[in-house]
Structures are given as structure tokens and as C-alpha cells.
């Protein structure tokens, strides 16, 4: 019996040592690759804003936010400035290499940004700086650009769908062009490609409200140059009315030629804020955000002065803009989005035709066309219809008496995800009201 017990004990110990050996050797065989820094290159009429949600998903999965960068440029002039854009990408990669100690970066391009990235990767010395490349619904290719391992994501909501020979090609069903860069499904594919395994979550994980901070840029758009001389005021507002709280802004920043501001720790998670861009002798641009879930380092307050002459103004009506980096659908029946002001929905087959790349809008301009007090939400005021990703509606939103305008969204017909951003009915002669909607529901 003693011999049997000794043998059993020996077998148990041997087995335990074998298990311990597996536990200590397995991680070396299945270790995650080191974290490369990430660079996103936007497309036509784009900015770093198209990577805002994805950046927060990456930080929700363990990436330091300083590992994530965007390359911004004037997409309207790419034909003449491409060499400078490529040089700026060289400089950004070098900066991230120095800051992180990593020899290579992971590069992503969306739309026109895929042309920029593929041109960059065509130079072998430049391609050597890139570990992985993600081609987001843009240019096709006969081989992975520069020989770099490539993931090609294609929007499945419109035809034709492209292809990069020799790459991992993935089609995202029922997604549109901009959505293919911002969706949680796209993030799942990006992260899995970079890290060799799925993310822990595709959600944007909330942080404790007191740990949230925000930073970003005030930019002239689409040039993506800093709006030098502007002043940024950040106000906490009452979520039920949209009106400002307190005796002054929680933060004020003077904007220089870089356009950069922040980080600002005075902004707390879960609260409602207005970001007011002020310039001498011009109407203010007042951005209203949904409450921040976690720290956001890609807030973009883009000011398109070129469109201002086409927005009629008077002391009697509100001029509002709504931005969501996920296309609005108006011809999908039960899957249509709702975007209403004072109870009037402006999304319909005329203003938001799904499945037509460039015509399905992500930005919506609403104002009283001709300042006549008459609404017609089946008409897109000139020139917003022909402009890529933009649309609009002729809607009279009165400024008298002073009060609140509920801006209600029902994303893709999901009434369980209905959200409201309340804004004050500011006269269009004084301010442009901009509502920034999240491009995600969770």
C-alpha cells in the first residue's frame, strides 16, 4: 500500500509539474505581438473625426492613446500637394517610432486615403516602416501594396465591391462607405488583423466620469488647417434644455495655427457640453455633443466657411447641422433613420438615398431656405445635394419664443436606441448650431 501511495503521489507531482511547464511555456508560443502605433489617413472631405470611435475602441482594448495618430490634409487639393502629404506621413511615422520605440507602424487608409497610402507604400524604404496595412473601401490593387500584409475591408451596402489580390479581403454586409471605417464590425477586423486574435470587446468602454478628458482641433474644413485666432469656449449645459449652466465656461482656449487644444480635464463623463467656436465679427459655431463615455482625443470642430454663404439666416429661424459618421438612410423602409427637429423628420428617400456612395449623407444641414417661414423637407437646398456626403432640408425652426429644440435620432429604425440632444433655438444671425451624434449604439 505504501508503494502504491508513493507511486500515486509521484504521478500526481509529475502531472502537476507537466501542467506547470505548459503554463509557463504556452504564453511564449501564443504571446500577443507588441503594440505597434497606429496611423489613420482619412478620405475625401474627411478628417481624423472618422477614426474617433475606433480610437476609443482601441484604447478600450489596452492601446495607449499616444499610440494612435491621424494624418490630416486638404483632400480638395491632393493632386497638387501629394508630395507634401507623403513627407508629412514620413515625419509622423518617425515621430511615433521615436515616441514608442517601435520600428514599424500599422497604417490604415480610408477612401481617398487608400490612394495616399498605396502611393506611400510603393516606395520600398517607406513600406519597410509599415507592419500591417488596412485598406478601407478605397482603391483596389493587383497585389498587397509594397508587399505589406494587407487587410482590405469593403462596404457591402453599395456596388461595386473592390479587391486587392493576395490580401485578406472582407466585405461588411449592409454597410456604407463611411460606416465601413467607423463601425464596430470594422474594428473587429482591424484589431484581429493587427493582434492575431479578436478584441476583448467592440464596445467603447466607459471610464469613471472623473477620469475622462478630451482634446482635439479647431480646423478650417476641408483644408484641415488650424483656425488661428479663434477662441474655444466649453460650457456645461443642461441636458434637458440645452441651455448653459454656471456663470462661465468650464474651459477657454485660444486657437493657434495648429488648431490643437487640450487635453481638458474639466470635461466630465456623462454630462452634456457645448463647444463654442468664436471669431470676431462672425457668427459663432456652437457644437453640442452627446455625453462622453471615455477620454476622447480626436474631437474635431471643423468649420466650413465655404458653405456659409449658402445657409440663409435671419433672426427668426435656427440654422442647424447634424453630423454622424455613419450614413443616414431614407429609402430602406423599416431600417430608415429618423432625424427630427421639433417633431419633424427630415430623413426621406430624397434627402438620404442609401446605397449611392457619396450621396448617402453623414452631414445634414437644416435651415429656412429663402427665410420665408415655409418648410419643405422633400427639397434639398442648393448646393448640398450634389456635394459628397452632405444633404439638407428646408425646415423653418422658429426662434420665438426662446426655448429648446429637441433633436431626436432613431438609428436605422431601432426605436430602442432613440436618443435626444436638446439645443437652444439660437437665431441663425448669431450662431450655427451643430449637433454631433455618436456613430455607434451600445
PDB file of C-alpha atoms in Angstrom, residues 283 308-320 366-374 394-400 425-433:
ATOM      1  CA  UNK A 283     -21.444  84.074 -36.105  1.00  0.00           C
ATOM      2  CA  UNK A 308     -21.746  79.719 -45.043  1.00  0.00           C
ATOM      3  CA  UNK A 309     -22.983  81.866 -47.996  1.00  0.00           C
ATOM      4  CA  UNK A 310     -25.482  79.139 -48.929  1.00  0.00           C
ATOM      5  CA  UNK A 311     -27.111  78.984 -45.486  1.00  0.00           C
ATOM      6  CA  UNK A 312     -29.843  81.622 -45.297  1.00  0.00           C
ATOM      7  CA  UNK A 313     -30.003  83.421 -41.990  1.00  0.00           C
ATOM      8  CA  UNK A 314     -32.458  85.643 -40.180  1.00  0.00           C
ATOM      9  CA  UNK A 315     -33.271  86.473 -36.561  1.00  0.00           C
ATOM     10  CA  UNK A 316     -36.432  84.372 -36.970  1.00  0.00           C
ATOM     11  CA  UNK A 317     -35.041  80.900 -37.643  1.00  0.00           C
ATOM     12  CA  UNK A 318     -32.423  78.401 -36.468  1.00  0.00           C
ATOM     13  CA  UNK A 319     -29.722  77.064 -38.781  1.00  0.00           C
ATOM     14  CA  UNK A 320     -28.671  73.595 -37.600  1.00  0.00           C
ATOM     15  CA  UNK A 366     -31.342  72.223 -41.842  1.00  0.00           C
ATOM     16  CA  UNK A 367     -32.463  75.844 -42.199  1.00  0.00           C
ATOM     17  CA  UNK A 368     -35.260  78.017 -43.560  1.00  0.00           C
ATOM     18  CA  UNK A 369     -34.334  78.266 -47.236  1.00  0.00           C
ATOM     19  CA  UNK A 370     -35.047  81.804 -48.509  1.00  0.00           C
ATOM     20  CA  UNK A 371     -36.020  82.802 -44.945  1.00  0.00           C
ATOM     21  CA  UNK A 372     -39.698  82.674 -45.927  1.00  0.00           C
ATOM     22  CA  UNK A 373     -41.078  80.816 -42.920  1.00  0.00           C
ATOM     23  CA  UNK A 374     -42.186  77.913 -45.161  1.00  0.00           C
ATOM     24  CA  UNK A 394     -35.764  73.339 -45.961  1.00  0.00           C
ATOM     25  CA  UNK A 395     -37.184  73.475 -42.447  1.00  0.00           C
ATOM     26  CA  UNK A 396     -38.360  76.527 -40.551  1.00  0.00           C
ATOM     27  CA  UNK A 397     -37.326  76.228 -36.878  1.00  0.00           C
ATOM     28  CA  UNK A 398     -38.610  79.355 -35.108  1.00  0.00           C
ATOM     29  CA  UNK A 399     -36.546  81.320 -32.613  1.00  0.00           C
ATOM     30  CA  UNK A 400     -39.550  82.861 -30.861  1.00  0.00           C
ATOM     31  CA  UNK A 425     -33.224  77.863 -30.604  1.00  0.00           C
ATOM     32  CA  UNK A 426     -30.439  80.363 -31.310  1.00  0.00           C
ATOM     33  CA  UNK A 427     -31.081  82.833 -34.167  1.00  0.00           C
ATOM     34  CA  UNK A 428     -29.106  81.970 -37.296  1.00  0.00           C
ATOM     35  CA  UNK A 429     -27.838  85.560 -37.438  1.00  0.00           C
ATOM     36  CA  UNK A 430     -25.966  84.872 -34.196  1.00  0.00           C
ATOM     37  CA  UNK A 431     -24.971  81.221 -34.270  1.00  0.00           C
ATOM     38  CA  UNK A 432     -24.862  77.983 -36.222  1.00  0.00           C
ATOM     39  CA  UNK A 433     -25.995  75.051 -34.086  1.00  0.00           C
TER      40      UNK A 433
END
